[in-house]
């Protein structure tokens, strides 16, 4: 397990390879469809959100409001990332993101941006939302809550030892593509 603390440097990220298991500690920002589309269309980040060297998590967490007004994360599982493929490369380039967390992988435009900019795609375990929420030590803030709603808002999460696997690296390698090609080759043998 490779321990990483945010913000990430380009050097740290370029040292990662497909298959590396990582453990993230620090700040992670959530972002789904509404945020990606908004940023891609020229929207700006709210003051207080700095994605430079940051980690963007494709996640619509389940949050509970505590009596003191703070938030508690009850579930924080990854959502399917391919929906963000039309936007992700631009957002990586524009905001200096070093890692994207999600499930299912992404396409060639995102992979090219990872290679060009020094970023990685980290696969988190789907179906383990409550277990992953245990890695969220604190909800620091929330942005766009009224504008986009709770699942689509930018949640600022302080995580500790958040587990993930590098499945797309900054060297142009995608485990998702490799598995697809191997599966396709096996299927063709059987047809």
mmCIF file of C-alpha atoms in Angstrom:
data_model
loop_
_atom_site.group_PDB
_atom_site.id
_atom_site.type_symbol
_atom_site.label_atom_id
_atom_site.label_comp_id
_atom_site.label_asym_id
_atom_site.label_seq_id
_atom_site.Cartn_x
_atom_site.Cartn_y
_atom_site.Cartn_z
ATOM 1 C CA UNK A 1 0.000 0.000 0.000
ATOM 2 C CA UNK A 2 1.433 3.360 -1.064
ATOM 3 C CA UNK A 3 0.549 6.129 1.390
ATOM 4 C CA UNK A 4 -0.314 9.441 -0.276
ATOM 5 C CA UNK A 5 -1.144 12.766 1.357
ATOM 6 C CA UNK A 6 -2.986 15.517 -0.504
ATOM 7 C CA UNK A 7 -2.231 17.768 -2.265
ATOM 8 C CA UNK A 8 -0.355 15.424 -4.596
ATOM 9 C CA UNK A 9 2.698 16.385 -6.607
ATOM 10 C CA UNK A 10 3.276 15.511 -10.242
ATOM 11 C CA UNK A 11 6.363 13.542 -9.193
ATOM 12 C CA UNK A 12 4.336 11.394 -6.760
ATOM 13 C CA UNK A 13 1.677 10.701 -9.367
ATOM 14 C CA UNK A 14 4.095 9.877 -12.187
ATOM 15 C CA UNK A 15 5.732 7.309 -9.892
ATOM 16 C CA UNK A 16 2.441 5.397 -9.676
ATOM 17 C CA UNK A 17 1.700 2.471 -11.987
ATOM 18 C CA UNK A 18 -1.436 0.545 -12.898
ATOM 19 C CA UNK A 19 -2.064 -1.991 -10.153
ATOM 20 C CA UNK A 20 -0.568 0.051 -7.318
ATOM 21 C CA UNK A 21 -2.687 0.059 -4.191
ATOM 22 C CA UNK A 22 -2.835 3.462 -2.539
ATOM 23 C CA UNK A 23 -4.045 4.877 0.742
ATOM 24 C CA UNK A 24 -5.105 8.546 0.591
ATOM 25 C CA UNK A 25 -5.027 10.922 3.520
ATOM 26 C CA UNK A 26 -6.003 14.596 3.328
ATOM 27 C CA UNK A 27 -8.632 16.559 1.443
ATOM 28 C CA UNK A 28 -10.806 15.010 -1.257
ATOM 29 C CA UNK A 29 -13.479 16.927 -3.191
ATOM 30 C CA UNK A 30 -16.596 15.216 -4.495
ATOM 31 C CA UNK A 31 -17.956 16.076 -7.920
ATOM 32 C CA UNK A 32 -20.492 14.454 -10.183
ATOM 33 C CA UNK A 33 -22.398 15.308 -13.354
ATOM 34 C CA UNK A 34 -23.688 18.776 -12.446
ATOM 35 C CA UNK A 35 -20.305 20.032 -11.222
ATOM 36 C CA UNK A 36 -18.448 18.598 -14.223
ATOM 37 C CA UNK A 37 -20.870 20.141 -16.703
ATOM 38 C CA UNK A 38 -20.812 23.483 -14.874
ATOM 39 C CA UNK A 39 -16.998 23.642 -14.815
ATOM 40 C CA UNK A 40 -16.679 22.402 -18.400
ATOM 41 C CA UNK A 41 -19.006 25.184 -19.559
ATOM 42 C CA UNK A 42 -16.733 27.804 -17.972
ATOM 43 C CA UNK A 43 -18.042 27.915 -14.432
ATOM 44 C CA UNK A 44 -15.576 28.801 -11.710
ATOM 45 C CA UNK A 45 -14.774 27.040 -8.516
ATOM 46 C CA UNK A 46 -16.117 28.594 -5.350
ATOM 47 C CA UNK A 47 -13.663 30.489 -3.198
ATOM 48 C CA UNK A 48 -12.199 27.953 -0.794
ATOM 49 C CA UNK A 49 -11.998 25.104 -3.332
ATOM 50 C CA UNK A 50 -8.539 24.539 -4.782
ATOM 51 C CA UNK A 51 -8.170 21.492 -7.017
ATOM 52 C CA UNK A 52 -4.494 22.181 -7.831
ATOM 53 C CA UNK A 53 -2.753 18.923 -6.909
ATOM 54 C CA UNK A 54 -6.108 17.744 -5.635
ATOM 55 C CA UNK A 55 -8.258 14.659 -5.730
ATOM 56 C CA UNK A 56 -11.735 14.680 -7.275
ATOM 57 C CA UNK A 57 -14.050 11.892 -6.160
ATOM 58 C CA UNK A 58 -16.951 10.814 -8.369
ATOM 59 C CA UNK A 59 -19.279 10.351 -5.435
ATOM 60 C CA UNK A 60 -22.721 11.467 -4.303
ATOM 61 C CA UNK A 61 -22.300 10.919 -0.577
ATOM 62 C CA UNK A 62 -25.146 10.448 1.854
ATOM 63 C CA UNK A 63 -24.814 13.168 4.466
ATOM 64 C CA UNK A 64 -26.583 13.561 7.776
ATOM 65 C CA UNK A 65 -26.965 16.895 9.535
ATOM 66 C CA UNK A 66 -25.844 16.778 13.172
ATOM 67 C CA UNK A 67 -27.614 18.763 15.945
ATOM 68 C CA UNK A 68 -24.703 21.240 16.041
ATOM 69 C CA UNK A 69 -25.146 22.009 12.311
ATOM 70 C CA UNK A 70 -22.126 20.013 11.133
ATOM 71 C CA UNK A 71 -22.359 17.189 8.609
ATOM 72 C CA UNK A 72 -21.586 13.492 9.040
ATOM 73 C CA UNK A 73 -20.888 11.218 6.102
ATOM 74 C CA UNK A 74 -23.028 8.065 6.276
ATOM 75 C CA UNK A 75 -22.143 6.618 2.852
ATOM 76 C CA UNK A 76 -19.422 7.542 0.368
ATOM 77 C CA UNK A 77 -19.268 4.998 -2.422
ATOM 78 C CA UNK A 78 -17.949 5.731 -5.904
ATOM 79 C CA UNK A 79 -20.298 6.393 -8.771
ATOM 80 C CA UNK A 80 -19.751 5.263 -12.360
ATOM 81 C CA UNK A 81 -17.100 7.521 -13.864
ATOM 82 C CA UNK A 82 -17.618 7.110 -17.597
ATOM 83 C CA UNK A 83 -20.465 9.648 -17.455
ATOM 84 C CA UNK A 84 -17.827 12.327 -16.857
ATOM 85 C CA UNK A 85 -15.739 11.379 -19.912
ATOM 86 C CA UNK A 86 -16.997 14.336 -22.011
ATOM 87 C CA UNK A 87 -15.701 16.747 -19.336
ATOM 88 C CA UNK A 88 -12.908 15.117 -17.331
ATOM 89 C CA UNK A 89 -9.889 15.792 -19.563
ATOM 90 C CA UNK A 90 -10.679 19.509 -19.735
ATOM 91 C CA UNK A 91 -11.174 19.695 -15.969
ATOM 92 C CA UNK A 92 -7.902 17.865 -15.251
ATOM 93 C CA UNK A 93 -6.042 20.308 -17.485
ATOM 94 C CA UNK A 94 -7.819 23.447 -16.309
ATOM 95 C CA UNK A 95 -7.675 22.853 -12.567
ATOM 96 C CA UNK A 96 -4.482 20.816 -12.105
ATOM 97 C CA UNK A 97 -6.173 17.727 -10.678
ATOM 98 C CA UNK A 98 -3.757 14.905 -9.870
ATOM 99 C CA UNK A 99 -6.205 12.090 -9.144
ATOM 100 C CA UNK A 100 -9.771 11.134 -9.945
ATOM 101 C CA UNK A 101 -11.513 8.474 -7.857
ATOM 102 C CA UNK A 102 -14.481 6.522 -9.176
ATOM 103 C CA UNK A 103 -15.523 3.124 -10.425
ATOM 104 C CA UNK A 104 -15.533 1.512 -13.827
ATOM 105 C CA UNK A 105 -12.743 3.549 -15.419
ATOM 106 C CA UNK A 106 -12.812 6.262 -18.041
ATOM 107 C CA UNK A 107 -12.121 6.676 -21.737
ATOM 108 C CA UNK A 108 -9.299 7.720 -24.061
ATOM 109 C CA UNK A 109 -9.654 11.488 -23.588
ATOM 110 C CA UNK A 110 -9.231 11.195 -19.825
ATOM 111 C CA UNK A 111 -6.342 8.742 -20.247
ATOM 112 C CA UNK A 112 -4.589 11.202 -22.595
ATOM 113 C CA UNK A 113 -5.054 14.031 -20.071
ATOM 114 C CA UNK A 114 -3.643 11.824 -17.298
ATOM 115 C CA UNK A 115 -0.539 11.162 -19.390
ATOM 116 C CA UNK A 116 -0.142 14.786 -20.475
ATOM 117 C CA UNK A 117 -0.742 16.397 -17.077
ATOM 118 C CA UNK A 118 0.498 13.789 -14.627
ATOM 119 C CA UNK A 119 -2.757 12.461 -13.195
ATOM 120 C CA UNK A 120 -4.167 9.046 -12.320
ATOM 121 C CA UNK A 121 -7.529 7.357 -12.105
ATOM 122 C CA UNK A 122 -8.090 5.530 -8.830
ATOM 123 C CA UNK A 123 -10.660 2.776 -8.657
ATOM 124 C CA UNK A 124 -12.573 2.578 -5.371
ATOM 125 C CA UNK A 125 -14.589 -0.456 -4.354
ATOM 126 C CA UNK A 126 -18.211 -0.212 -5.445
ATOM 127 C CA UNK A 127 -20.856 -1.497 -3.046
ATOM 128 C CA UNK A 128 -18.823 -0.500 0.017
ATOM 129 C CA UNK A 129 -20.248 2.986 0.587
ATOM 130 C CA UNK A 130 -20.618 2.623 4.348
ATOM 131 C CA UNK A 131 -17.152 1.124 4.747
ATOM 132 C CA UNK A 132 -15.607 3.938 2.706
ATOM 133 C CA UNK A 133 -17.548 6.505 4.757
ATOM 134 C CA UNK A 134 -15.597 5.250 7.787
ATOM 135 C CA UNK A 135 -12.489 6.698 6.114
ATOM 136 C CA UNK A 136 -14.088 10.178 6.123
ATOM 137 C CA UNK A 137 -12.875 11.759 9.331
ATOM 138 C CA UNK A 138 -14.592 15.094 8.850
ATOM 139 C CA UNK A 139 -16.825 16.969 6.416
ATOM 140 C CA UNK A 140 -15.073 20.327 6.127
ATOM 141 C CA UNK A 141 -17.513 22.168 3.897
ATOM 142 C CA UNK A 142 -20.068 21.947 1.116
ATOM 143 C CA UNK A 143 -20.520 24.114 -1.989
ATOM 144 C CA UNK A 144 -23.375 24.313 -4.520
ATOM 145 C CA UNK A 145 -25.715 22.518 -2.117
ATOM 146 C CA UNK A 146 -28.687 24.714 -2.986
ATOM 147 C CA UNK A 147 -27.773 25.000 -6.666
ATOM 148 C CA UNK A 148 -27.178 21.298 -7.436
ATOM 149 C CA UNK A 149 -28.588 19.355 -4.465
ATOM 150 C CA UNK A 150 -26.806 17.112 -1.986
ATOM 151 C CA UNK A 151 -25.598 14.284 -4.296
ATOM 152 C CA UNK A 152 -24.265 16.746 -6.901
ATOM 153 C CA UNK A 153 -22.728 19.307 -4.534
ATOM 154 C CA UNK A 154 -18.999 19.685 -3.948
ATOM 155 C CA UNK A 155 -18.351 18.150 -0.544
ATOM 156 C CA UNK A 156 -14.955 18.800 1.024
ATOM 157 C CA UNK A 157 -13.995 15.614 2.814
ATOM 158 C CA UNK A 158 -11.080 15.058 5.135
ATOM 159 C CA UNK A 159 -10.132 11.403 4.653
ATOM 160 C CA UNK A 160 -7.663 9.096 6.345
ATOM 161 C CA UNK A 161 -6.270 5.937 4.744
ATOM 162 C CA UNK A 162 -8.872 5.929 1.970
ATOM 163 C CA UNK A 163 -8.121 2.777 -0.107
ATOM 164 C CA UNK A 164 -8.022 2.695 -3.908
ATOM 165 C CA UNK A 165 -6.196 1.034 -6.805
ATOM 166 C CA UNK A 166 -4.480 2.819 -9.708
ATOM 167 C CA UNK A 167 -6.256 1.583 -12.833
ATOM 168 C CA UNK A 168 -5.242 4.393 -15.234
ATOM 169 C CA UNK A 169 -1.784 5.889 -14.853
ATOM 170 C CA UNK A 170 0.199 8.874 -16.098
ATOM 171 C CA UNK A 171 2.099 6.637 -18.547
ATOM 172 C CA UNK A 172 -0.893 5.981 -20.808
ATOM 173 C CA UNK A 173 -1.807 2.602 -19.354
ATOM 174 C CA UNK A 174 -5.420 1.653 -18.582
ATOM 175 C CA UNK A 175 -6.236 -1.579 -16.788
ATOM 176 C CA UNK A 176 -9.828 -1.161 -17.990
ATOM 177 C CA UNK A 177 -8.710 -1.173 -21.637
ATOM 178 C CA UNK A 178 -6.375 -4.127 -21.056
ATOM 179 C CA UNK A 179 -9.110 -6.229 -19.457
ATOM 180 C CA UNK A 180 -11.529 -5.313 -22.233
ATOM 181 C CA UNK A 181 -9.016 -6.392 -24.911
ATOM 182 C CA UNK A 182 -8.189 -9.677 -23.144
ATOM 183 C CA UNK A 183 -11.888 -10.432 -22.669
ATOM 184 C CA UNK A 184 -12.601 -9.597 -26.296
ATOM 185 C CA UNK A 185 -9.781 -11.888 -27.473
ATOM 186 C CA UNK A 186 -11.144 -14.752 -25.350
ATOM 187 C CA UNK A 187 -14.659 -14.175 -26.653
ATOM 188 C CA UNK A 188 -13.456 -14.222 -30.271
ATOM 189 C CA UNK A 189 -11.736 -17.585 -29.653
ATOM 190 C CA UNK A 190 -15.057 -19.030 -28.594
ATOM 191 C CA UNK A 191 -17.210 -17.700 -31.417
#
